[in-house]
Amino acid sequence: MKLSSESRVLVTGGAGFIGSAVVWELNRRGVEDVWISDRLTTDEKWRNLVPLKYADYVDGEDLRSGIASSATHFGKFDLIIHLGACSATTELDSDYLMRNNYAYTRDLCEWSLATDCRFVYASSAATYGDGSQGMNDKLEDLSQLRPLNMYGYSKHLFDQHAQRRGWLDQVVGVKYFNVFGPNEDHKADMRSVVHKAFGQISATDRVQLFKSHRSDYKDGEQMRDFLYVKDAVNMTLHLAETPAANGLFNLGSGEAHTWVELANAIFAALGKEPQIDFVDMPETLREKYQYYTCANIDKLRGSGYTAPVTTLEESVRDYVQNYLAHDARLGDEAV
């Protein structure tokens, strides 16, 4: 399918971080018949909606009950991008995660397939666990993976279910690596280190990073694949528009950088000299901490995605100087 001004799109989690960024990019491409579904609670993510153009908003529970009552309750969509989920890796309510992340995705995918609608959903890089089984989106036996937390398991469970049902041959599951950028400030402790560090450096000219508790990694040299949200959105929409692209896809930069490199990029964007303090990692995180992540994006490239990935330095500079420094959101650029 090719997105156009005539396309009708549903984005779940559309007030959230990546979801609102998807709607922003859809608007930039002339798509405004967008339905947003989310659960607006007491945080400030409603502010992400203000600059966006969309046709309607539906509460997440109302969406679920609507599709359960009738396949045509909300009419026909051309594309569903399902990003709504609890993404807290520290969430301990397993029943909630099973209902909200696994069962909701299952029901929405089944409804999408029944109405002949393109379905793209968020799996997670957390399904890979500590990475000892690799971070291979071409892995055929998903049962080999061992997620380290309940959030990762809730995502992994649906991936396996979709594979057993044959759905992975018809839909797209995206595994976002460490995404950062505008519209994430409502995420509290799940905000990126860029957002947290910006606040620390602005207030004290210093930043805190976790010490390493493994002898094979020096302090601050734990590594992550950092992906700018604008790249994450472009990758997601490419897969949505590519009918031959089905199954699971890693979405990352394809490069691993240390936390020190990330911190240095933030200081550079602020025009300040790096001042880093290393602090002990909380005991509760040590056994579940990933010391290295890097997305192999060969499968994404093989699907025809040719756009260059924004460098870490460029993406941090854009985020810090054009958004964080002005408390701006995606869509405020036109104001």
XYZ file of N, CA and C in Angstrom, residues 118-247:
390
model
N -3.717 -3.539 6.643
C -2.286 -3.693 6.911
C -2.033 -3.464 8.404
N -1.292 -4.383 9.035
C -1.075 -4.319 10.483
C 0.416 -4.286 10.796
N 0.837 -3.235 11.501
C 2.218 -3.081 11.969
C 2.149 -2.912 13.476
N 2.908 -3.716 14.213
C 2.843 -3.633 15.667
C 4.250 -3.559 16.269
N 4.308 -3.043 17.481
C 5.582 -2.951 18.183
C 5.831 -4.235 18.966
N 6.832 -4.982 18.536
C 7.408 -6.020 19.375
C 8.427 -5.286 20.254
N 9.568 -5.831 20.528
C 10.558 -5.114 21.332
C 11.912 -5.799 21.255
N 12.962 -4.990 21.300
C 14.312 -5.549 21.402
C 14.511 -6.238 22.747
N 13.628 -5.938 23.724
C 13.715 -6.597 25.031
C 13.434 -8.088 24.929
N 12.826 -8.539 23.832
C 12.583 -9.977 23.651
C 13.889 -10.751 23.537
N 14.980 -10.056 23.186
C 16.265 -10.729 23.006
C 16.969 -11.031 24.326
N 16.467 -10.497 25.424
C 17.098 -10.757 26.712
C 18.513 -10.205 26.772
N 19.446 -11.001 27.278
C 20.823 -10.520 27.422
C 21.611 -10.593 26.124
N 20.971 -11.052 25.060
C 21.629 -11.102 23.761
C 22.474 -12.339 23.531
N 22.478 -13.263 24.495
C 23.330 -14.451 24.353
C 22.875 -15.343 23.199
N 21.608 -15.231 22.801
C 21.107 -15.973 21.643
C 21.155 -15.129 20.375
N 21.860 -13.994 20.467
C 21.948 -13.093 19.331
C 20.755 -12.155 19.288
N 20.825 -11.166 18.433
C 19.725 -10.218 18.230
C 19.351 -10.257 16.753
N 18.916 -11.443 16.350
C 18.712 -11.776 14.952
C 17.230 -11.775 14.620
N 16.789 -10.821 13.792
C 15.366 -10.769 13.428
C 15.010 -11.801 12.363
N 15.979 -12.610 11.960
C 15.692 -13.710 11.036
C 15.581 -15.048 11.758
N 15.686 -15.027 13.085
C 15.620 -16.256 13.877
C 14.289 -16.969 13.649
N 14.351 -18.239 13.295
C 13.133 -18.997 13.010
C 12.511 -19.582 14.275
N 13.345 -20.029 15.212
C 12.837 -20.644 16.441
C 12.828 -19.598 17.552
N 11.711 -18.878 17.678
C 11.622 -17.803 18.668
C 11.679 -18.326 20.093
N 11.413 -19.607 20.293
C 11.420 -20.174 21.646
C 12.825 -20.167 22.256
N 13.844 -19.913 21.452
C 15.208 -19.852 21.979
C 15.469 -18.591 22.796
N 14.645 -17.566 22.598
C 14.885 -16.288 23.263
C 14.462 -16.338 24.727
N 15.182 -15.571 25.567
C 14.922 -15.542 26.996
C 14.868 -14.095 27.485
N 13.694 -13.450 27.399
C 13.568 -12.074 27.896
C 13.934 -11.985 29.378
N 14.451 -10.817 29.783
C 14.910 -10.637 31.157
C 13.858 -10.039 32.074
N 12.748 -9.538 31.513
C 11.716 -8.932 32.346
C 10.340 -9.257 31.772
N 9.310 -8.990 32.564
C 7.950 -9.349 32.177
C 7.485 -8.551 30.971
N 7.917 -7.298 30.863
C 7.573 -6.506 29.683
C 8.070 -7.214 28.427
N 9.338 -7.602 28.413
C 9.902 -8.289 27.253
C 9.188 -9.593 26.968
N 8.798 -10.304 28.043
C 8.101 -11.571 27.839
C 6.723 -11.351 27.235
N 6.012 -10.303 27.662
C 4.673 -10.046 27.116
C 4.733 -9.789 25.614
N 5.811 -9.134 25.165
C 6.000 -8.894 23.734
C 6.408 -10.180 23.014
N 7.289 -10.916 23.647
C 7.776 -12.178 23.086
C 6.629 -13.176 22.912
N 5.711 -13.181 23.867
C 4.596 -14.128 23.821
C 3.730 -13.889 22.593
N 3.472 -12.607 22.270
C 2.665 -12.364 21.076
C 3.441 -12.729 19.810
N 4.722 -12.433 19.748
C 5.518 -12.829 18.573
C 5.375 -14.323 18.306
N 5.477 -15.109 19.365
C 5.350 -16.557 19.218
C 3.936 -16.950 18.778
N 2.938 -16.316 19.366
C 1.551 -16.605 19.004
C 1.305 -16.286 17.529
N 1.798 -15.129 17.092
C 1.610 -14.721 15.700
C 2.320 -15.676 14.748
N 3.467 -16.181 15.171
C 4.181 -17.141 14.331
C 3.403 -18.450 14.223
N 2.890 -18.933 15.341
C 2.119 -20.189 15.323
C 0.861 -20.076 14.477
N 0.213 -18.913 14.528
C -1.021 -18.720 13.774
C -0.767 -18.411 12.294
N 0.479 -18.224 11.920
C 0.787 -17.875 10.537
C 0.617 -16.399 10.244
N 0.402 -15.601 11.280
C 0.185 -14.168 11.081
C 1.458 -13.429 10.686
N 2.614 -13.937 11.128
C 3.860 -13.223 10.821
C 4.169 -13.208 9.323
N 3.473 -14.032 8.567
C 3.624 -13.993 7.113
C 2.770 -12.897 6.485
N 1.948 -12.221 7.317
C 1.014 -11.220 6.791
C 1.158 -9.854 7.450
N 1.840 -9.785 8.596
C 1.936 -8.537 9.350
C 3.405 -8.214 9.615
N 3.622 -7.045 10.200
C 4.982 -6.597 10.525
C 5.092 -6.351 12.028
N 6.109 -6.922 12.647
C 6.435 -6.626 14.040
C 7.774 -5.922 14.087
N 7.824 -4.752 14.696
C 9.070 -3.976 14.730
C 9.694 -4.027 16.118
N 10.996 -4.237 16.142
C 11.739 -4.298 17.404
C 12.609 -3.050 17.502
N 12.067 -2.047 18.194
C 12.809 -0.799 18.363
C 13.940 -0.993 19.360
N 15.107 -0.502 18.988
C 16.203 -0.460 19.943
C 16.091 0.866 20.713
N 17.138 1.405 21.260
C 17.026 2.545 22.181
C 16.620 3.823 21.453
N 15.313 4.057 21.375
C 14.788 5.222 20.663
C 14.741 6.424 21.609
N 15.144 7.574 21.099
C 15.091 8.809 21.880
C 14.661 9.945 20.965
N 14.178 11.034 21.557
C 13.819 12.185 20.756
C 12.619 12.927 21.312
N 12.120 13.920 20.580
C 10.999 14.741 21.035
C 9.763 13.912 21.368
N 8.962 14.434 22.302
C 7.670 13.860 22.716
C 7.791 12.731 23.730
N 8.944 12.591 24.381
C 9.109 11.515 25.354
C 9.044 11.990 26.805
N 8.857 13.279 27.044
C 9.056 13.795 28.396
C 8.030 13.291 29.409
N 6.903 12.729 28.960
C 5.899 12.200 29.887
C 6.278 10.835 30.441
N 7.358 10.232 29.972
C 7.655 8.835 30.262
C 8.338 8.605 31.616
N 8.492 9.656 32.402
C 9.044 9.538 33.756
C 10.391 8.802 33.737
N 10.512 7.716 34.509
C 11.799 7.020 34.591
C 12.176 6.320 33.290
N 11.210 6.133 32.379
C 11.502 5.460 31.116
C 11.955 6.431 30.036
N 12.132 7.700 30.394
C 12.697 8.665 29.446
C 14.120 8.235 29.065
N 14.565 8.686 27.899
C 15.919 8.370 27.468
C 16.938 9.093 28.338
N 18.160 8.603 28.306
C 19.245 9.261 29.028
C 19.492 10.656 28.462
N 19.207 10.864 27.179
C 19.390 12.204 26.596
C 18.492 13.208 27.319
N 17.228 12.828 27.504
C 16.298 13.731 28.178
C 16.709 13.959 29.631
N 17.045 12.884 30.340
C 17.445 13.003 31.742
C 18.737 13.808 31.878
N 19.694 13.524 31.001
C 20.991 14.206 31.084
C 20.865 15.692 30.769
N 19.984 16.037 29.837
C 19.771 17.447 29.521
C 19.374 18.216 30.775
N 18.471 17.642 31.571
C 18.056 18.297 32.805
C 19.181 18.403 33.810
N 19.966 17.315 33.960
C 21.077 17.336 34.907
C 22.136 18.355 34.510
N 22.510 18.351 33.236
C 23.568 19.246 32.773
C 23.118 20.702 32.821
N 21.868 20.948 32.470
C 21.355 22.313 32.505
C 21.398 22.872 33.927
N 21.159 21.980 34.915
C 21.102 22.426 36.312
C 22.458 22.457 36.999
N 23.357 21.510 36.640
C 24.599 21.352 37.413
C 25.880 21.347 36.575
N 25.751 21.344 35.253
C 26.899 21.211 34.338
C 27.568 19.845 34.431
N 26.888 18.867 35.077
C 27.430 17.531 35.221
C 26.336 16.515 34.903
N 26.762 15.262 34.656
C 25.794 14.199 34.415
C 26.243 12.942 35.149
N 25.276 12.133 35.567
C 25.569 10.872 36.226
C 25.294 9.706 35.285
N 26.235 8.763 35.249
C 26.063 7.517 34.503
C 26.327 6.353 35.447
N 25.733 5.200 35.135
C 25.947 4.021 35.967
C 27.367 3.486 35.816
N 27.926 3.064 36.945
C 29.166 2.303 36.906
C 28.901 0.943 36.257
N 29.948 0.344 35.759
C 29.831 -1.032 35.275
C 30.053 -1.979 36.442
N 29.297 -3.062 36.470
C 29.487 -4.084 37.496
C 29.950 -5.395 36.859
N 30.571 -5.253 35.697
C 31.215 -6.385 35.025
C 32.627 -5.997 34.657
N 33.558 -6.903 34.860
C 34.971 -6.600 34.642
C 35.311 -6.385 33.173
N 34.482 -6.893 32.260
C 34.786 -6.758 30.837
C 34.270 -5.445 30.243
N 33.631 -4.605 31.061
C 33.190 -3.281 30.611
C 33.643 -2.236 31.618
N 34.325 -1.210 31.146
C 34.692 -0.106 32.019
C 33.470 0.765 32.305
N 33.556 1.587 33.330
C 32.453 2.474 33.673
C 32.088 3.353 32.477
N 30.796 3.373 32.140
C 30.324 4.211 31.044
C 30.543 3.630 29.669
N 31.157 2.452 29.598
C 31.422 1.845 28.291
C 30.443 0.714 27.965
N 29.392 0.575 28.769
C 28.272 -0.257 28.358
C 27.736 0.353 27.049
N 27.256 -0.486 26.151
C 26.946 -0.003 24.801
C 25.482 -0.235 24.434
N 24.963 0.726 23.677
C 23.588 0.650 23.201
C 23.521 1.078 21.733
N 22.505 0.569 21.049
C 22.177 1.028 19.703
C 21.132 2.129 19.871
N 21.565 3.381 19.744
C 20.673 4.525 19.923
C 20.075 4.922 18.575
N 18.740 5.078 18.549
C 18.039 5.395 17.304
C 17.183 6.637 17.510
N 17.347 7.635 16.634
C 16.555 8.857 16.727
C 15.121 8.551 16.313
N 14.165 9.150 17.005
C 12.763 8.817 16.763
C 12.337 9.139 15.332
N 12.918 10.154 14.720
C 12.546 10.484 13.338
C 12.946 9.367 12.389
N 14.088 8.723 12.643
C 14.502 7.569 11.847
C 13.592 6.376 12.127
N 13.256 6.173 13.410
C 12.388 5.052 13.783
C 11.053 5.140 13.055
N 10.504 6.337 12.958
C 9.223 6.543 12.289
C 9.335 6.285 10.790
N 10.385 6.796 10.164
C 10.564 6.577 8.723
C 10.724 5.092 8.404
N 11.442 4.365 9.266
C 11.595 2.925 9.070
C 10.249 2.213 9.202
N 9.473 2.613 10.206
C 8.173 1.996 10.448
C 7.225 2.207 9.267
N 7.165 3.424 8.768
C 6.257 3.711 7.660
C 6.733 3.066 6.361
N 8.032 2.915 6.193
C 8.534 2.183 5.024
C 7.996 0.756 5.031
N 8.076 0.094 6.192
C 7.589 -1.286 6.281
C 6.083 -1.349 6.080
N 5.371 -0.340 6.588
C 3.920 -0.297 6.401
C 3.547 -0.218 4.924
N 4.354 0.484 4.151
C 4.061 0.703 2.734
C 4.647 -0.373 1.822
N 5.328 -1.365 2.399
C 5.989 -2.397 1.596
C 5.291 -3.731 1.811
N 4.362 -4.108 0.927
C 3.559 -5.323 1.139
C 4.384 -6.593 1.279
N 5.539 -6.639 0.637
C 6.357 -7.848 0.693
C 7.132 -7.968 1.996
N 7.155 -6.894 2.778
C 7.884 -6.906 4.046
C 6.954 -7.390 5.150
N 7.162 -8.615 5.591
C 6.367 -9.175 6.675
C 7.278 -9.896 7.655
N 6.799 -10.078 8.875
C 7.611 -10.718 9.902
C 8.213 -9.703 10.845
